[in-house]
Structure formats: structure tokens, C-alpha cells
Amino acid sequence: MTKPSSGVPAWDPAQLPAQPPLYGAVTADVAVVGAGLAGLSCAYHLARRAPGLDIAVVDAERPAAGASGRGTGLLGPRAGPPIDRAVRRFGPSTARRMHLASVRAVEQVRTLCTRLDVACGLRPGEQIMATRARGGLVALARQARAYRALDLDAPVVSGATIRARIGVPYTAGLLHRTAATLDPAALTCALARACAAMGVRFYGSSPLRAVRPGRPRGAELVFPHGRLDAGQAVLAVNSSASALGLPVGTILPVEVYAVATAPLGPTAYEALGGRAGRALVDAVPLAPYFRLLPDGGLVAGGGTAIAAPDGLGARRLQAGRERAWTWLCRWLRSLHPELSQVTVTHRWSGRVGMTGDGLPVVGPVRGLPDVWYVGGCCGHGLAMSVAHGAHVAGALLGEPAPAGPLPWHRSAAPLLPVGGRARPVLRAYVGTLGGLARYTC
């Protein structure tokens, strides 16, 4: 049997614009650091709404090299904590606006795919958050009550309904109708090409080393072989913020895992949802989930996470990855009898940014008046990153947010203890924060 490809996502490489390294002294009206979905969405909306603006996008590697190209392609509504916790913390009105903002974010991505005319395997379809555990039933019941009280569309579905739709033995769930699945790398690369077509300049293999206030205004961005002086800057660097010393709170890097299979047999494919584009997510965040691919394969993710992976040695980190992939393979083969011998073709990991309260950070950086930061989507970045990029573009152009500010429109997340003697505290905290099914450190 062919050994599955480790570390390589299931998504095919896509054509990208030229990205020479940044050398010498460079200037731009707006500099965007980070060529993932958030940074490229910001550059794209700036270029569309302000033609002639000189925009430069700089990445440590290349577009889609980070989390945006290493996801599993689940596009669904969610931002911040579960809806019942959001009600308790922010009140009913704000919690409702938060959820509706996440629904609009899903719709924005679907619209963007159509506008870019990108072949990214977009399949609109339902997303079911389901459970088999008693604790999950309690959690889902609380969320269902909150959705009903806020007049939001997330109906309860029975185990029989889940089996009829997806064919797996779950007890109950909540149905999100505004959802889809797609190839995240294809969308990210299409955004890069669209930006380049509008005159956005790209620089690759140029990791950001430092950010300083510009003289007299703007920002000075320092790279290994040069610097970029910009009137405004957007740092879409997610959990790399800590290495740069940015005062944005703790954006904790958490490594999560995924596997993809060869095409399933027609019986298994149809039994698990077929071409309807549905996805199933366990009621516990970052627990196992799966969705089917248009070519007949299956992608599964979650179940295990490693917080602050850079604090581990290479051997220990790789051992954790092997355990995660082994667990995922075992889990997906338990979904349906015909999956017992399915061939796993790809195994890979990606890093998401987690915050202490489950909310992203989208706002100006303290002490750097002309610099914005975007990150910390807590595993919900496919939809929210695109929305955040559009939001920041509007803010830079002086356009007010159409729906008003939201709780994640802020300059910093809470601080968390990371590394050293604080690691056991961090382990316990992350486990309770995300309800991780399995946690490795």
C-alpha cells in the first residue's frame, strides 16, 4: 500500500502571481503582511474600492502557504463562543448580531467565489452540529434554546434525520442551512491572482522582522533584506504576532490535523451524504468532523490539537502528529462499514490562532496609529477571515462598518500564560476553552 503523503494538503497547487523577495527600500500606500485569506481579502477590497492605490502584499513564504491553504474547507456560521455563552456574556442583542455577522460572512465567501469564477469545488450545503454524548446533548439543548429565543435559524434535528441526511449514528444535532464546502487553497490563490490583476504587488519569502512607527507617519516594516515604508499597514499574521512583540494580547498557535482519502465506493459515498455538500461537525469544538469531496473522497479533521507547538522539540512534535493522524484514520473508518479499508492519501496539519475568550482580534495596534492587526479566528477563519479583510479595507478607506462594531473589533485579546511552568495551566485552559476532544502538549 502506498504510504500517505504527510504534511501535504489534499489541495493541488494553483497558479500564483510572481513573488520576488523584498530587497532594498520599498514604498507603498498600504502594505499588507500575510498572503492568507484575511490579508488578500483586505488587499482585494482596497484595490476594488480605491483603484490607483499602491498596495503591496508581503508573505514569509507564498500565498496559501499558511492556515488559509491548509484548512479542510468547511464554510459555516460561527464567531466567538457558542450562542448561549455569547448571550450570557454580551446580552441577547449583541449575541444575535454576532451570529448574523457570521452568516453574512459565509454568504460573502460564496459571493466572492462566484465573482472570481474560481474552480474551488464550492458546494452549498447544510452543516450539522451533532452529538452522541450526554454532555453534548446538554450543550446542544442550551444552544437550541438560545437560537429559538433570538429568532435565529438553527433547528434541532433528530438522530433519524441525521442518519437520513448523512448516514452516521448520532443522537441529535443542530442544522445550519447557510453553509458550504470548498477548496480553501484554490480560493486563496484565486484572490492572489485577482489582486495582481488589479495592480497589487507581491513579495514572497520575506518574513517580517519588526514593525516601527513611520517618520513622520505611517509604518516602517523591516524584512531580512530590506524595508517597506507604508502610509498604512495591515498585519494579517495570526499567531506570529507574539514573535513580533505586537501588543495584541495572546494569539496562541494551536496545531490541528486533517486526513483525506481516495474516492469512496458509490454505496459509502451516497450513504455519507453523496453530492449534497453536507458536513457533520461534532458538538464539541475541534472534535472530529468530516465532509465529502466532489471527486468522491472524504476529508476528516479535528479530534486532537497541540497548543504552542513551537515549544516542543521536533521529535516530540512529530510523535504528536503521528498520534493525531492515527486517531483520525481510526475514527473515520468507524463512520461506515464500507470505510473500514479506505485508503488515506494525505495527512497534514495547520495552525489556527486561539484567544483566551474565543473572540478574534480585528483592530488598530496600540502604539502604532497606522497599523492594523487581524487574527485569532479560533478555527472559524474560512468565513471570518474574508469578512475581516473587507472590514479592515473599509476602515482604512474611512468607511463606517455597515452593521456597527462587534465584540471582536478590538485591539487586543486577553493575555495567557504560555510555556515553562505555566504549560500545565495552559493545557487545562485550552482544554476547557475549546472543549478539545484530545489535547497534546
PDB file of N, CA, C and O in Angstrom, residues 311-365:
ATOM      1  N   GLY A 311       6.974  25.239  21.200  1.00  0.00           N
ATOM      2  CA  GLY A 311       7.644  24.960  22.463  1.00  0.00           C
ATOM      3  C   GLY A 311       8.063  23.515  22.622  1.00  0.00           C
ATOM      4  O   GLY A 311       8.655  23.139  23.638  1.00  0.00           O
ATOM      5  N   LEU A 312       7.757  22.682  21.644  1.00  0.00           N
ATOM      6  CA  LEU A 312       8.112  21.262  21.699  1.00  0.00           C
ATOM      7  C   LEU A 312       9.303  20.983  20.794  1.00  0.00           C
ATOM      8  O   LEU A 312       9.503  21.655  19.782  1.00  0.00           O
ATOM      9  N   GLY A 313      10.073  19.960  21.126  1.00  0.00           N
ATOM     10  CA  GLY A 313      11.136  19.522  20.242  1.00  0.00           C
ATOM     11  C   GLY A 313      10.563  18.883  19.000  1.00  0.00           C
ATOM     12  O   GLY A 313       9.416  18.434  18.970  1.00  0.00           O
ATOM     13  N   ALA A 314      11.379  18.813  17.942  1.00  0.00           N
ATOM     14  CA  ALA A 314      10.911  18.283  16.661  1.00  0.00           C
ATOM     15  C   ALA A 314      10.428  16.844  16.786  1.00  0.00           C
ATOM     16  O   ALA A 314       9.402  16.469  16.209  1.00  0.00           O
ATOM     17  N   ARG A 315      11.155  16.013  17.545  1.00  0.00           N
ATOM     18  CA  ARG A 315      10.769  14.614  17.672  1.00  0.00           C
ATOM     19  C   ARG A 315       9.436  14.481  18.402  1.00  0.00           C
ATOM     20  O   ARG A 315       8.571  13.699  17.993  1.00  0.00           O
ATOM     21  N   ARG A 316       9.258  15.248  19.464  1.00  0.00           N
ATOM     22  CA  ARG A 316       8.010  15.164  20.229  1.00  0.00           C
ATOM     23  C   ARG A 316       6.833  15.688  19.425  1.00  0.00           C
ATOM     24  O   ARG A 316       5.730  15.141  19.474  1.00  0.00           O
ATOM     25  N   LEU A 317       7.081  16.758  18.661  1.00  0.00           N
ATOM     26  CA  LEU A 317       6.014  17.318  17.835  1.00  0.00           C
ATOM     27  C   LEU A 317       5.589  16.322  16.766  1.00  0.00           C
ATOM     28  O   LEU A 317       4.390  16.113  16.526  1.00  0.00           O
ATOM     29  N   GLN A 318       6.556  15.674  16.113  1.00  0.00           N
ATOM     30  CA  GLN A 318       6.215  14.706  15.080  1.00  0.00           C
ATOM     31  C   GLN A 318       5.479  13.509  15.663  1.00  0.00           C
ATOM     32  O   GLN A 318       4.554  12.971  15.038  1.00  0.00           O
ATOM     33  N   ALA A 319       5.870  13.088  16.869  1.00  0.00           N
ATOM     34  CA  ALA A 319       5.167  11.977  17.522  1.00  0.00           C
ATOM     35  C   ALA A 319       3.713  12.356  17.792  1.00  0.00           C
ATOM     36  O   ALA A 319       2.798  11.536  17.620  1.00  0.00           O
ATOM     37  N   GLY A 320       3.485  13.612  18.205  1.00  0.00           N
ATOM     38  CA  GLY A 320       2.118  14.067  18.415  1.00  0.00           C
ATOM     39  C   GLY A 320       1.315  14.082  17.134  1.00  0.00           C
ATOM     40  O   GLY A 320       0.134  13.726  17.111  1.00  0.00           O
ATOM     41  N   ARG A 321       1.955  14.472  16.037  1.00  0.00           N
ATOM     42  CA  ARG A 321       1.265  14.468  14.744  1.00  0.00           C
ATOM     43  C   ARG A 321       0.886  13.046  14.332  1.00  0.00           C
ATOM     44  O   ARG A 321      -0.232  12.808  13.854  1.00  0.00           O
ATOM     45  N   GLU A 322       1.807  12.114  14.502  1.00  0.00           N
ATOM     46  CA  GLU A 322       1.520  10.729  14.130  1.00  0.00           C
ATOM     47  C   GLU A 322       0.350  10.179  14.934  1.00  0.00           C
ATOM     48  O   GLU A 322      -0.519   9.478  14.395  1.00  0.00           O
ATOM     49  N   ARG A 323       0.304  10.502  16.233  1.00  0.00           N
ATOM     50  CA  ARG A 323      -0.828  10.041  17.060  1.00  0.00           C
ATOM     51  C   ARG A 323      -2.135  10.655  16.570  1.00  0.00           C
ATOM     52  O   ARG A 323      -3.173   9.979  16.523  1.00  0.00           O
ATOM     53  N   ALA A 324      -2.087  11.936  16.228  1.00  0.00           N
ATOM     54  CA  ALA A 324      -3.300  12.619  15.758  1.00  0.00           C
ATOM     55  C   ALA A 324      -3.808  12.000  14.464  1.00  0.00           C
ATOM     56  O   ALA A 324      -5.007  11.730  14.305  1.00  0.00           O
ATOM     57  N   TRP A 325      -2.921  11.778  13.509  1.00  0.00           N
ATOM     58  CA  TRP A 325      -3.341  11.204  12.235  1.00  0.00           C
ATOM     59  C   TRP A 325      -3.851   9.769  12.405  1.00  0.00           C
ATOM     60  O   TRP A 325      -4.833   9.375  11.773  1.00  0.00           O
ATOM     61  N   THR A 326      -3.186   9.008  13.270  1.00  0.00           N
ATOM     62  CA  THR A 326      -3.634   7.632  13.516  1.00  0.00           C
ATOM     63  C   THR A 326      -5.030   7.624  14.110  1.00  0.00           C
ATOM     64  O   THR A 326      -5.900   6.829  13.711  1.00  0.00           O
ATOM     65  N   TRP A 327      -5.268   8.515  15.060  1.00  0.00           N
ATOM     66  CA  TRP A 327      -6.593   8.587  15.694  1.00  0.00           C
ATOM     67  C   TRP A 327      -7.653   8.969  14.671  1.00  0.00           C
ATOM     68  O   TRP A 327      -8.745   8.382  14.620  1.00  0.00           O
ATOM     69  N   LEU A 328      -7.355   9.955  13.818  1.00  0.00           N
ATOM     70  CA  LEU A 328      -8.325  10.393  12.820  1.00  0.00           C
ATOM     71  C   LEU A 328      -8.649   9.279  11.830  1.00  0.00           C
ATOM     72  O   LEU A 328      -9.812   9.082  11.458  1.00  0.00           O
ATOM     73  N   CYS A 329      -7.625   8.551  11.397  1.00  0.00           N
ATOM     74  CA  CYS A 329      -7.863   7.444  10.468  1.00  0.00           C
ATOM     75  C   CYS A 329      -8.766   6.389  11.094  1.00  0.00           C
ATOM     76  O   CYS A 329      -9.688   5.865  10.448  1.00  0.00           O
ATOM     77  N   ARG A 330      -8.520   6.088  12.364  1.00  0.00           N
ATOM     78  CA  ARG A 330      -9.337   5.098  13.059  1.00  0.00           C
ATOM     79  C   ARG A 330     -10.770   5.592  13.176  1.00  0.00           C
ATOM     80  O   ARG A 330     -11.735   4.823  13.000  1.00  0.00           O
ATOM     81  N   TRP A 331     -10.937   6.885  13.476  1.00  0.00           N
ATOM     82  CA  TRP A 331     -12.279   7.446  13.648  1.00  0.00           C
ATOM     83  C   TRP A 331     -13.062   7.428  12.343  1.00  0.00           C
ATOM     84  O   TRP A 331     -14.220   7.006  12.303  1.00  0.00           O
ATOM     85  N   LEU A 332     -12.426   7.875  11.249  1.00  0.00           N
ATOM     86  CA  LEU A 332     -13.194   7.958  10.004  1.00  0.00           C
ATOM     87  C   LEU A 332     -13.577   6.564   9.511  1.00  0.00           C
ATOM     88  O   LEU A 332     -14.646   6.387   8.920  1.00  0.00           O
ATOM     89  N   ARG A 333     -12.743   5.557   9.788  1.00  0.00           N
ATOM     90  CA  ARG A 333     -13.084   4.200   9.364  1.00  0.00           C
ATOM     91  C   ARG A 333     -14.215   3.610  10.189  1.00  0.00           C
ATOM     92  O   ARG A 333     -14.818   2.610   9.791  1.00  0.00           O
ATOM     93  N   SER A 334     -14.522   4.252  11.331  1.00  0.00           N
ATOM     94  CA  SER A 334     -15.636   3.784  12.154  1.00  0.00           C
ATOM     95  C   SER A 334     -16.973   4.394  11.730  1.00  0.00           C
ATOM     96  O   SER A 334     -18.021   4.005  12.247  1.00  0.00           O
ATOM     97  N   LEU A 335     -16.955   5.345  10.807  1.00  0.00           N
ATOM     98  CA  LEU A 335     -18.179   6.040  10.420  1.00  0.00           C
ATOM     99  C   LEU A 335     -19.150   5.142   9.666  1.00  0.00           C
ATOM    100  O   LEU A 335     -20.363   5.267   9.806  1.00  0.00           O
ATOM    101  N   HIS A 336     -18.599   4.255   8.832  1.00  0.00           N
ATOM    102  CA  HIS A 336     -19.456   3.435   7.975  1.00  0.00           C
ATOM    103  C   HIS A 336     -18.700   2.149   7.663  1.00  0.00           C
ATOM    104  O   HIS A 336     -17.483   2.180   7.449  1.00  0.00           O
ATOM    105  N   PRO A 337     -19.395   1.010   7.620  1.00  0.00           N
ATOM    106  CA  PRO A 337     -18.695  -0.263   7.372  1.00  0.00           C
ATOM    107  C   PRO A 337     -17.831  -0.258   6.106  1.00  0.00           C
ATOM    108  O   PRO A 337     -16.761  -0.862   6.079  1.00  0.00           O
ATOM    109  N   GLU A 338     -18.266   0.460   5.066  1.00  0.00           N
ATOM    110  CA  GLU A 338     -17.513   0.437   3.818  1.00  0.00           C
ATOM    111  C   GLU A 338     -16.270   1.323   3.850  1.00  0.00           C
ATOM    112  O   GLU A 338     -15.511   1.368   2.878  1.00  0.00           O
ATOM    113  N   LEU A 339     -16.069   2.032   4.975  1.00  0.00           N
ATOM    114  CA  LEU A 339     -14.860   2.830   5.114  1.00  0.00           C
ATOM    115  C   LEU A 339     -13.746   2.081   5.831  1.00  0.00           C
ATOM    116  O   LEU A 339     -12.655   2.632   6.021  1.00  0.00           O
ATOM    117  N   SER A 340     -14.007   0.860   6.222  1.00  0.00           N
ATOM    118  CA  SER A 340     -13.031   0.129   7.051  1.00  0.00           C
ATOM    119  C   SER A 340     -11.702  -0.076   6.332  1.00  0.00           C
ATOM    120  O   SER A 340     -10.655  -0.164   6.976  1.00  0.00           O
ATOM    121  N   GLN A 341     -11.725  -0.145   5.006  1.00  0.00           N
ATOM    122  CA  GLN A 341     -10.486  -0.378   4.249  1.00  0.00           C
ATOM    123  C   GLN A 341     -10.139   0.800   3.342  1.00  0.00           C
ATOM    124  O   GLN A 341      -9.308   0.653   2.444  1.00  0.00           O
ATOM    125  N   VAL A 342     -10.737   1.955   3.574  1.00  0.00           N
ATOM    126  CA  VAL A 342     -10.491   3.093   2.690  1.00  0.00           C
ATOM    127  C   VAL A 342      -9.020   3.516   2.772  1.00  0.00           C
ATOM    128  O   VAL A 342      -8.395   3.464   3.831  1.00  0.00           O
ATOM    129  N   THR A 343      -8.460   3.935   1.649  1.00  0.00           N
ATOM    130  CA  THR A 343      -7.069   4.356   1.587  1.00  0.00           C
ATOM    131  C   THR A 343      -6.941   5.834   1.928  1.00  0.00           C
ATOM    132  O   THR A 343      -7.607   6.684   1.321  1.00  0.00           O
ATOM    133  N   VAL A 344      -6.112   6.149   2.910  1.00  0.00           N
ATOM    134  CA  VAL A 344      -5.811   7.535   3.257  1.00  0.00           C
ATOM    135  C   VAL A 344      -4.668   8.008   2.366  1.00  0.00           C
ATOM    136  O   VAL A 344      -3.595   7.401   2.334  1.00  0.00           O
ATOM    137  N   THR A 345      -4.892   9.068   1.628  1.00  0.00           N
ATOM    138  CA  THR A 345      -3.910   9.549   0.654  1.00  0.00           C
ATOM    139  C   THR A 345      -3.094  10.739   1.149  1.00  0.00           C
ATOM    140  O   THR A 345      -1.980  10.963   0.677  1.00  0.00           O
ATOM    141  N   HIS A 346      -3.657  11.518   2.065  1.00  0.00           N
ATOM    142  CA  HIS A 346      -2.975  12.720   2.542  1.00  0.00           C
ATOM    143  C   HIS A 346      -3.175  12.858   4.058  1.00  0.00           C
ATOM    144  O   HIS A 346      -4.267  12.585   4.575  1.00  0.00           O
ATOM    145  N   ARG A 347      -2.133  13.315   4.731  1.00  0.00           N
ATOM    146  CA  ARG A 347      -2.193  13.656   6.154  1.00  0.00           C
ATOM    147  C   ARG A 347      -1.452  14.987   6.304  1.00  0.00           C
ATOM    148  O   ARG A 347      -0.313  15.118   5.852  1.00  0.00           O
ATOM    149  N   TRP A 348      -2.107  15.956   6.928  1.00  0.00           N
ATOM    150  CA  TRP A 348      -1.436  17.251   7.070  1.00  0.00           C
ATOM    151  C   TRP A 348      -1.911  17.972   8.329  1.00  0.00           C
ATOM    152  O   TRP A 348      -2.864  17.553   8.998  1.00  0.00           O
ATOM    153  N   SER A 349      -1.222  19.039   8.654  1.00  0.00           N
ATOM    154  CA  SER A 349      -1.575  19.857   9.810  1.00  0.00           C
ATOM    155  C   SER A 349      -1.612  21.313   9.391  1.00  0.00           C
ATOM    156  O   SER A 349      -1.075  21.705   8.353  1.00  0.00           O
ATOM    157  N   GLY A 350      -2.275  22.116  10.210  1.00  0.00           N
ATOM    158  CA  GLY A 350      -2.318  23.554  10.003  1.00  0.00           C
ATOM    159  C   GLY A 350      -2.421  24.229  11.352  1.00  0.00           C
ATOM    160  O   GLY A 350      -2.782  23.588  12.348  1.00  0.00           O
ATOM    161  N   ARG A 351      -2.080  25.485  11.399  1.00  0.00           N
ATOM    162  CA  ARG A 351      -2.109  26.205  12.671  1.00  0.00           C
ATOM    163  C   ARG A 351      -3.193  27.267  12.673  1.00  0.00           C
ATOM    164  O   ARG A 351      -3.287  28.068  11.738  1.00  0.00           O
ATOM    165  N   VAL A 352      -3.995  27.251  13.718  1.00  0.00           N
ATOM    166  CA  VAL A 352      -5.016  28.273  13.916  1.00  0.00           C
ATOM    167  C   VAL A 352      -4.599  29.126  15.101  1.00  0.00           C
ATOM    168  O   VAL A 352      -3.794  28.709  15.933  1.00  0.00           O
ATOM    169  N   GLY A 353      -5.129  30.319  15.167  1.00  0.00           N
ATOM    170  CA  GLY A 353      -4.855  31.215  16.287  1.00  0.00           C
ATOM    171  C   GLY A 353      -6.019  31.210  17.257  1.00  0.00           C
ATOM    172  O   GLY A 353      -7.154  31.495  16.874  1.00  0.00           O
ATOM    173  N   MET A 354      -5.749  30.867  18.515  1.00  0.00           N
ATOM    174  CA  MET A 354      -6.779  30.838  19.558  1.00  0.00           C
ATOM    175  C   MET A 354      -6.570  32.009  20.508  1.00  0.00           C
ATOM    176  O   MET A 354      -5.438  32.400  20.785  1.00  0.00           O
ATOM    177  N   THR A 355      -7.655  32.545  21.019  1.00  0.00           N
ATOM    178  CA  THR A 355      -7.580  33.613  22.015  1.00  0.00           C
ATOM    179  C   THR A 355      -8.185  33.146  23.328  1.00  0.00           C
ATOM    180  O   THR A 355      -8.891  32.133  23.379  1.00  0.00           O
ATOM    181  N   GLY A 356      -7.931  33.895  24.390  1.00  0.00           N
ATOM    182  CA  GLY A 356      -8.381  33.498  25.718  1.00  0.00           C
ATOM    183  C   GLY A 356      -9.875  33.556  25.909  1.00  0.00           C
ATOM    184  O   GLY A 356     -10.399  32.929  26.842  1.00  0.00           O
ATOM    185  N   ASP A 357     -10.595  34.288  25.062  1.00  0.00           N
ATOM    186  CA  ASP A 357     -12.055  34.386  25.216  1.00  0.00           C
ATOM    187  C   ASP A 357     -12.802  33.875  23.996  1.00  0.00           C
ATOM    188  O   ASP A 357     -14.012  34.039  23.896  1.00  0.00           O
ATOM    189  N   GLY A 358     -12.081  33.282  23.042  1.00  0.00           N
ATOM    190  CA  GLY A 358     -12.738  32.718  21.861  1.00  0.00           C
ATOM    191  C   GLY A 358     -13.118  33.729  20.800  1.00  0.00           C
ATOM    192  O   GLY A 358     -13.739  33.365  19.803  1.00  0.00           O
ATOM    193  N   LEU A 359     -12.731  34.995  20.970  1.00  0.00           N
ATOM    194  CA  LEU A 359     -13.063  36.039  20.003  1.00  0.00           C
ATOM    195  C   LEU A 359     -11.843  36.419  19.182  1.00  0.00           C
ATOM    196  O   LEU A 359     -10.718  36.454  19.703  1.00  0.00           O
ATOM    197  N   PRO A 360     -12.011  36.739  17.907  1.00  0.00           N
ATOM    198  CA  PRO A 360     -10.889  37.232  17.111  1.00  0.00           C
ATOM    199  C   PRO A 360     -10.432  38.608  17.578  1.00  0.00           C
ATOM    200  O   PRO A 360     -11.039  39.236  18.464  1.00  0.00           O
ATOM    201  N   VAL A 361      -9.364  39.080  16.958  1.00  0.00           N
ATOM    202  CA  VAL A 361      -8.880  40.445  17.172  1.00  0.00           C
ATOM    203  C   VAL A 361      -8.781  41.114  15.812  1.00  0.00           C
ATOM    204  O   VAL A 361      -8.063  40.643  14.932  1.00  0.00           O
ATOM    205  N   VAL A 362      -9.519  42.179  15.642  1.00  0.00           N
ATOM    206  CA  VAL A 362      -9.520  42.934  14.383  1.00  0.00           C
ATOM    207  C   VAL A 362      -9.537  44.416  14.752  1.00  0.00           C
ATOM    208  O   VAL A 362     -10.578  44.965  15.117  1.00  0.00           O
ATOM    209  N   GLY A 363      -8.366  45.061  14.701  1.00  0.00           N
ATOM    210  CA  GLY A 363      -8.346  46.454  15.096  1.00  0.00           C
ATOM    211  C   GLY A 363      -6.980  47.083  14.975  1.00  0.00           C
ATOM    212  O   GLY A 363      -5.989  46.412  14.654  1.00  0.00           O
ATOM    213  N   PRO A 364      -6.888  48.396  15.250  1.00  0.00           N
ATOM    214  CA  PRO A 364      -5.602  49.095  15.189  1.00  0.00           C
ATOM    215  C   PRO A 364      -4.682  48.631  16.316  1.00  0.00           C
ATOM    216  O   PRO A 364      -5.134  48.293  17.409  1.00  0.00           O
ATOM    217  N   VAL A 365      -3.386  48.588  16.031  1.00  0.00           N
ATOM    218  CA  VAL A 365      -2.399  48.146  17.010  1.00  0.00           C
ATOM    219  C   VAL A 365      -2.047  49.314  17.923  1.00  0.00           C
ATOM    220  O   VAL A 365      -1.730  50.413  17.450  1.00  0.00           O
TER     221      VAL A 365
END
